[in-house]
């Protein structure tokens, strides 16, 4: 950063992205890199690590269209018809059911590619089993920099080990920037406890995101609203009186202390 503005350098192996609001800083940085390394200026960003970038007057669109088409061609599904719901959410998959694949290495490779596809297709994170070309994420300027967080969890959703799965997504200025779905490491006794642990896990993401944005020079509006749909979990996290009933819960990063400083926990309904 300089008195003129910000210049951000993103490096992945031998691929580089330069962004910011200091045009003179851009040129100085590019000249320095060219003097030290054999670099080539490819102009405005349009393709990076399989992610396509398209610009319009309304904003920036990120997609992996070519990546999706390559996956469909590799699996022989290029002519398949799309469906609205790739997997019934009520279906429970178990490790001891079904037949084994004749070539498990191909299956693992496909799952890995679909996992990478979730970088621009968070809608398939629940069931990585369907791909539509041309869809992606769209980012636009929506005024003040405001961070919002949504968190949720099921209860004992895994039939094999009875563990719950948590999920969260964070929005910065109305644009989706981070999301995750992860099975919890413990077996919880109630849906309230599962949601409470989800909020604890999400709070860690909020702390990191706030620190990252402030490191880039952005001022984050506080408090940061966190939306949860479980009233019991909200009461436990917001009022210390209820903690007498949760002595068996390992409180991890201390959601009550952290949330009291940076977050306001709300119910979206």
mmCIF file of N, CA and C in Angstrom, residues 166-247:
data_model
loop_
_atom_site.group_PDB
_atom_site.id
_atom_site.type_symbol
_atom_site.label_atom_id
_atom_site.label_comp_id
_atom_site.label_asym_id
_atom_site.label_seq_id
_atom_site.Cartn_x
_atom_site.Cartn_y
_atom_site.Cartn_z
ATOM 1 N N UNK A 166 -22.199 -29.157 9.466
ATOM 2 C CA UNK A 166 -22.410 -27.723 9.575
ATOM 3 C C UNK A 166 -22.165 -27.071 8.221
ATOM 4 N N UNK A 167 -22.688 -25.872 8.070
ATOM 5 C CA UNK A 167 -22.460 -25.119 6.846
ATOM 6 C C UNK A 167 -22.556 -23.634 7.133
ATOM 7 N N UNK A 168 -21.804 -22.853 6.368
ATOM 8 C CA UNK A 168 -21.900 -21.404 6.513
ATOM 9 C C UNK A 168 -21.596 -20.749 5.176
ATOM 10 N N UNK A 169 -22.014 -19.503 5.029
ATOM 11 C CA UNK A 169 -21.643 -18.689 3.880
ATOM 12 C C UNK A 169 -21.538 -17.246 4.347
ATOM 13 N N UNK A 170 -20.568 -16.524 3.804
ATOM 14 C CA UNK A 170 -20.354 -15.137 4.187
ATOM 15 C C UNK A 170 -20.502 -14.244 2.961
ATOM 16 N N UNK A 171 -21.121 -13.099 3.174
ATOM 17 C CA UNK A 171 -21.335 -12.117 2.118
ATOM 18 C C UNK A 171 -20.620 -10.826 2.489
ATOM 19 N N UNK A 172 -19.890 -10.259 1.543
ATOM 20 C CA UNK A 172 -19.227 -8.968 1.720
ATOM 21 C C UNK A 172 -19.814 -8.004 0.701
ATOM 22 N N UNK A 173 -20.480 -6.969 1.186
ATOM 23 C CA UNK A 173 -21.129 -6.030 0.277
ATOM 24 C C UNK A 173 -22.206 -6.671 -0.563
ATOM 25 N N UNK A 174 -22.866 -7.696 -0.023
ATOM 26 C CA UNK A 174 -23.917 -8.391 -0.762
ATOM 27 C C UNK A 174 -23.423 -9.443 -1.718
ATOM 28 N N UNK A 175 -22.099 -9.686 -1.783
ATOM 29 C CA UNK A 175 -21.519 -10.673 -2.685
ATOM 30 C C UNK A 175 -20.995 -11.868 -1.894
ATOM 31 N N UNK A 176 -21.308 -13.068 -2.364
ATOM 32 C CA UNK A 176 -20.841 -14.286 -1.709
ATOM 33 C C UNK A 176 -19.334 -14.430 -1.906
ATOM 34 N N UNK A 177 -18.586 -14.576 -0.787
ATOM 35 C CA UNK A 177 -17.129 -14.662 -0.892
ATOM 36 C C UNK A 177 -16.559 -15.948 -0.310
ATOM 37 N N UNK A 178 -17.132 -16.474 0.770
ATOM 38 C CA UNK A 178 -16.645 -17.743 1.325
ATOM 39 C C UNK A 178 -17.828 -18.607 1.733
ATOM 40 N N UNK A 179 -17.619 -19.917 1.676
ATOM 41 C CA UNK A 179 -18.657 -20.859 2.091
ATOM 42 C C UNK A 179 -17.997 -22.190 2.404
ATOM 43 N N UNK A 180 -18.650 -22.996 3.213
ATOM 44 C CA UNK A 180 -18.074 -24.290 3.560
ATOM 45 C C UNK A 180 -19.146 -25.195 4.152
ATOM 46 N N UNK A 181 -18.996 -26.493 3.902
ATOM 47 C CA UNK A 181 -19.820 -27.527 4.509
ATOM 48 C C UNK A 181 -18.879 -28.582 5.080
ATOM 49 N N UNK A 182 -19.057 -28.930 6.348
ATOM 50 C CA UNK A 182 -18.094 -29.806 7.004
ATOM 51 C C UNK A 182 -18.809 -30.647 8.063
ATOM 52 N N UNK A 183 -18.431 -31.926 8.110
ATOM 53 C CA UNK A 183 -18.988 -32.796 9.147
ATOM 54 C C UNK A 183 -18.321 -32.475 10.487
ATOM 55 N N UNK A 184 -19.123 -32.395 11.546
ATOM 56 C CA UNK A 184 -18.581 -32.096 12.867
ATOM 57 C C UNK A 184 -17.756 -33.269 13.386
ATOM 58 N N UNK A 185 -16.809 -32.956 14.243
ATOM 59 C CA UNK A 185 -15.891 -33.978 14.752
ATOM 60 C C UNK A 185 -16.444 -34.719 15.954
ATOM 61 N N UNK A 186 -17.577 -34.281 16.492
ATOM 62 C CA UNK A 186 -18.154 -34.927 17.665
ATOM 63 C C UNK A 186 -19.617 -35.266 17.409
ATOM 64 N N UNK A 187 -20.154 -36.148 18.246
ATOM 65 C CA UNK A 187 -21.581 -36.485 18.204
ATOM 66 C C UNK A 187 -22.288 -35.627 19.245
ATOM 67 N N UNK A 188 -23.267 -34.852 18.812
ATOM 68 C CA UNK A 188 -23.956 -33.931 19.714
ATOM 69 C C UNK A 188 -25.276 -34.526 20.167
ATOM 70 N N UNK A 189 -25.819 -33.976 21.250
ATOM 71 C CA UNK A 189 -27.021 -34.543 21.863
ATOM 72 C C UNK A 189 -28.324 -33.930 21.360
ATOM 73 N N UNK A 190 -28.247 -32.781 20.741
ATOM 74 C CA UNK A 190 -29.475 -32.108 20.316
ATOM 75 C C UNK A 190 -29.194 -31.236 19.101
ATOM 76 N N UNK A 191 -30.277 -30.804 18.457
ATOM 77 C CA UNK A 191 -30.125 -29.905 17.310
ATOM 78 C C UNK A 191 -29.590 -28.550 17.756
ATOM 79 N N UNK A 192 -29.961 -28.121 18.974
ATOM 80 C CA UNK A 192 -29.457 -26.846 19.490
ATOM 81 C C UNK A 192 -27.943 -26.892 19.652
ATOM 82 N N UNK A 193 -27.428 -28.007 20.142
ATOM 83 C CA UNK A 193 -25.986 -28.140 20.310
ATOM 84 C C UNK A 193 -25.282 -28.163 18.954
ATOM 85 N N UNK A 194 -25.893 -28.831 17.973
ATOM 86 C CA UNK A 194 -25.302 -28.866 16.638
ATOM 87 C C UNK A 194 -25.232 -27.458 16.048
ATOM 88 N N UNK A 195 -26.309 -26.683 16.203
ATOM 89 C CA UNK A 195 -26.325 -25.313 15.692
ATOM 90 C C UNK A 195 -25.340 -24.431 16.457
ATOM 91 N N UNK A 196 -25.205 -24.667 17.757
ATOM 92 C CA UNK A 196 -24.277 -23.882 18.570
ATOM 93 C C UNK A 196 -22.841 -24.094 18.096
ATOM 94 N N UNK A 197 -22.471 -25.345 17.854
ATOM 95 C CA UNK A 197 -21.128 -25.631 17.352
ATOM 96 C C UNK A 197 -20.937 -25.035 15.954
ATOM 97 N N UNK A 198 -22.003 -25.016 15.153
ATOM 98 C CA UNK A 198 -21.903 -24.406 13.823
ATOM 99 C C UNK A 198 -21.603 -22.916 13.941
ATOM 100 N N UNK A 199 -22.248 -22.243 14.897
ATOM 101 C CA UNK A 199 -21.993 -20.825 15.107
ATOM 102 C C UNK A 199 -20.579 -20.598 15.623
ATOM 103 N N UNK A 200 -20.102 -21.490 16.468
ATOM 104 C CA UNK A 200 -18.730 -21.404 16.970
ATOM 105 C C UNK A 200 -17.737 -21.513 15.821
ATOM 106 N N UNK A 201 -17.968 -22.485 14.938
ATOM 107 C CA UNK A 201 -17.092 -22.695 13.777
ATOM 108 C C UNK A 201 -17.159 -21.499 12.832
ATOM 109 N N UNK A 202 -18.359 -20.960 12.631
ATOM 110 C CA UNK A 202 -18.535 -19.835 11.728
ATOM 111 C C UNK A 202 -17.884 -18.571 12.283
ATOM 112 N N UNK A 203 -17.915 -18.412 13.607
ATOM 113 C CA UNK A 203 -17.291 -17.251 14.226
ATOM 114 C C UNK A 203 -15.804 -17.186 13.907
ATOM 115 N N UNK A 204 -15.140 -18.333 13.870
ATOM 116 C CA UNK A 204 -13.718 -18.361 13.496
ATOM 117 C C UNK A 204 -13.520 -17.811 12.085
ATOM 118 N N UNK A 205 -14.442 -18.156 11.168
ATOM 119 C CA UNK A 205 -14.365 -17.639 9.803
ATOM 120 C C UNK A 205 -14.575 -16.131 9.786
ATOM 121 N N UNK A 206 -15.507 -15.643 10.622
ATOM 122 C CA UNK A 206 -15.780 -14.210 10.675
ATOM 123 C C UNK A 206 -14.554 -13.451 11.173
ATOM 124 N N UNK A 207 -13.896 -13.983 12.205
ATOM 125 C CA UNK A 207 -12.697 -13.334 12.748
ATOM 126 C C UNK A 207 -11.608 -13.260 11.685
ATOM 127 N N UNK A 208 -11.404 -14.372 10.962
ATOM 128 C CA UNK A 208 -10.383 -14.376 9.904
ATOM 129 C C UNK A 208 -10.746 -13.399 8.796
ATOM 130 N N UNK A 209 -12.020 -13.397 8.366
ATOM 131 C CA UNK A 209 -12.432 -12.540 7.259
ATOM 132 C C UNK A 209 -12.284 -11.070 7.631
ATOM 133 N N UNK A 210 -12.649 -10.718 8.841
ATOM 134 C CA UNK A 210 -12.498 -9.330 9.282
ATOM 135 C C UNK A 210 -11.021 -8.934 9.284
ATOM 136 N N UNK A 211 -10.173 -9.801 9.820
ATOM 137 C CA UNK A 211 -8.743 -9.513 9.867
ATOM 138 C C UNK A 211 -8.172 -9.370 8.463
ATOM 139 N N UNK A 212 -8.604 -10.230 7.530
ATOM 140 C CA UNK A 212 -8.104 -10.196 6.156
ATOM 141 C C UNK A 212 -8.506 -8.899 5.460
ATOM 142 N N UNK A 213 -9.771 -8.505 5.617
ATOM 143 C CA UNK A 213 -10.241 -7.288 4.968
ATOM 144 C C UNK A 213 -9.534 -6.051 5.527
ATOM 145 N N UNK A 214 -9.338 -6.025 6.837
ATOM 146 C CA UNK A 214 -8.646 -4.878 7.433
ATOM 147 C C UNK A 214 -7.177 -4.845 7.036
ATOM 148 N N UNK A 215 -6.577 -6.019 6.821
ATOM 149 C CA UNK A 215 -5.192 -6.058 6.348
ATOM 150 C C UNK A 215 -5.077 -5.479 4.944
ATOM 151 N N UNK A 216 -6.146 -5.620 4.151
ATOM 152 C CA UNK A 216 -6.156 -5.054 2.801
ATOM 153 C C UNK A 216 -6.502 -3.569 2.798
ATOM 154 N N UNK A 217 -6.802 -3.026 3.980
ATOM 155 C CA UNK A 217 -7.086 -1.603 4.077
ATOM 156 C C UNK A 217 -8.549 -1.242 4.075
ATOM 157 N N UNK A 218 -9.453 -2.234 4.231
ATOM 158 C CA UNK A 218 -10.887 -1.965 4.252
ATOM 159 C C UNK A 218 -11.383 -1.910 5.695
ATOM 160 N N UNK A 219 -12.283 -0.978 5.962
ATOM 161 C CA UNK A 219 -12.870 -0.851 7.288
ATOM 162 C C UNK A 219 -14.186 -1.632 7.329
ATOM 163 N N UNK A 220 -14.262 -2.606 8.227
ATOM 164 C CA UNK A 220 -15.441 -3.463 8.330
ATOM 165 C C UNK A 220 -16.421 -2.865 9.329
ATOM 166 N N UNK A 221 -17.690 -2.780 8.922
ATOM 167 C CA UNK A 221 -18.719 -2.267 9.809
ATOM 168 C C UNK A 221 -19.032 -3.283 10.898
ATOM 169 N N UNK A 222 -19.091 -2.819 12.139
ATOM 170 C CA UNK A 222 -19.428 -3.669 13.278
ATOM 171 C C UNK A 222 -20.725 -3.180 13.904
ATOM 172 N N UNK A 223 -21.526 -4.082 14.503
ATOM 173 C CA UNK A 223 -21.273 -5.528 14.592
ATOM 174 C C UNK A 223 -21.594 -6.249 13.294
ATOM 175 N N UNK A 224 -21.042 -7.439 13.134
ATOM 176 C CA UNK A 224 -21.294 -8.269 11.961
ATOM 177 C C UNK A 224 -22.491 -9.174 12.262
ATOM 178 N N UNK A 225 -23.594 -9.069 11.527
ATOM 179 C CA UNK A 225 -24.751 -9.922 11.799
ATOM 180 C C UNK A 225 -24.497 -11.372 11.405
ATOM 181 N N UNK A 226 -24.825 -12.289 12.307
ATOM 182 C CA UNK A 226 -24.759 -13.720 12.029
ATOM 183 C C UNK A 226 -26.174 -14.280 12.137
ATOM 184 N N UNK A 227 -26.642 -14.893 11.062
ATOM 185 C CA UNK A 227 -28.015 -15.388 11.018
ATOM 186 C C UNK A 227 -28.054 -16.889 11.306
ATOM 187 N N UNK A 228 -28.912 -17.267 12.242
ATOM 188 C CA UNK A 228 -29.091 -18.667 12.623
ATOM 189 C C UNK A 228 -30.584 -18.914 12.783
ATOM 190 N N UNK A 229 -31.065 -20.123 12.444
ATOM 191 C CA UNK A 229 -32.495 -20.402 12.485
ATOM 192 C C UNK A 229 -32.898 -21.234 13.696
ATOM 193 N N UNK A 230 -32.021 -21.341 14.707
ATOM 194 C CA UNK A 230 -32.336 -22.135 15.892
ATOM 195 C C UNK A 230 -32.372 -21.216 17.106
ATOM 196 N N UNK A 231 -33.559 -21.007 17.660
ATOM 197 C CA UNK A 231 -33.716 -20.070 18.770
ATOM 198 C C UNK A 231 -32.968 -20.524 20.018
ATOM 199 N N UNK A 232 -32.956 -21.821 20.292
ATOM 200 C CA UNK A 232 -32.256 -22.324 21.474
ATOM 201 C C UNK A 232 -30.759 -22.038 21.395
ATOM 202 N N UNK A 233 -30.166 -22.253 20.219
ATOM 203 C CA UNK A 233 -28.741 -21.981 20.043
ATOM 204 C C UNK A 233 -28.448 -20.490 20.163
ATOM 205 N N UNK A 234 -29.355 -19.651 19.664
ATOM 206 C CA UNK A 234 -29.171 -18.206 19.774
ATOM 207 C C UNK A 234 -29.171 -17.774 21.230
ATOM 208 N N UNK A 235 -30.101 -18.325 22.025
ATOM 209 C CA UNK A 235 -30.168 -17.975 23.444
ATOM 210 C C UNK A 235 -28.917 -18.430 24.182
ATOM 211 N N UNK A 236 -28.426 -19.617 23.857
ATOM 212 C CA UNK A 236 -27.221 -20.128 24.524
ATOM 213 C C UNK A 236 -26.030 -19.241 24.228
ATOM 214 N N UNK A 237 -25.894 -18.810 22.979
ATOM 215 C CA UNK A 237 -24.741 -18.005 22.579
ATOM 216 C C UNK A 237 -24.842 -16.559 23.050
ATOM 217 N N UNK A 238 -26.073 -16.077 23.263
ATOM 218 C CA UNK A 238 -26.259 -14.667 23.578
ATOM 219 C C UNK A 238 -26.416 -14.376 25.061
ATOM 220 N N UNK A 239 -26.742 -15.390 25.845
ATOM 221 C CA UNK A 239 -27.033 -15.169 27.260
ATOM 222 C C UNK A 239 -26.279 -16.194 28.100
ATOM 223 N N UNK A 240 -25.401 -15.708 28.969
ATOM 224 C CA UNK A 240 -24.581 -16.611 29.779
ATOM 225 C C UNK A 240 -25.404 -17.443 30.749
ATOM 226 N N UNK A 241 -26.618 -17.014 31.048
ATOM 227 C CA UNK A 241 -27.452 -17.762 31.997
ATOM 228 C C UNK A 241 -27.709 -19.169 31.489
ATOM 229 N N UNK A 242 -27.862 -19.332 30.184
ATOM 230 C CA UNK A 242 -28.189 -20.628 29.607
ATOM 231 C C UNK A 242 -27.004 -21.579 29.604
ATOM 232 N N UNK A 243 -25.796 -21.096 29.911
ATOM 233 C CA UNK A 243 -24.632 -21.965 29.845
ATOM 234 C C UNK A 243 -24.605 -22.994 30.958
ATOM 235 N N UNK A 244 -25.432 -22.811 31.980
ATOM 236 C CA UNK A 244 -25.482 -23.813 33.036
ATOM 237 C C UNK A 244 -26.003 -25.138 32.511
ATOM 238 N N UNK A 245 -26.781 -25.073 31.443
ATOM 239 C CA UNK A 245 -27.344 -26.288 30.855
ATOM 240 C C UNK A 245 -26.435 -26.898 29.793
ATOM 241 N N UNK A 246 -25.304 -26.300 29.534
ATOM 242 C CA UNK A 246 -24.423 -26.782 28.471
ATOM 243 C C UNK A 246 -23.015 -27.030 28.984
ATOM 244 N N UNK A 247 -22.889 -27.525 30.213
ATOM 245 C CA UNK A 247 -21.561 -27.770 30.781
ATOM 246 C C UNK A 247 -20.828 -28.885 30.051
#
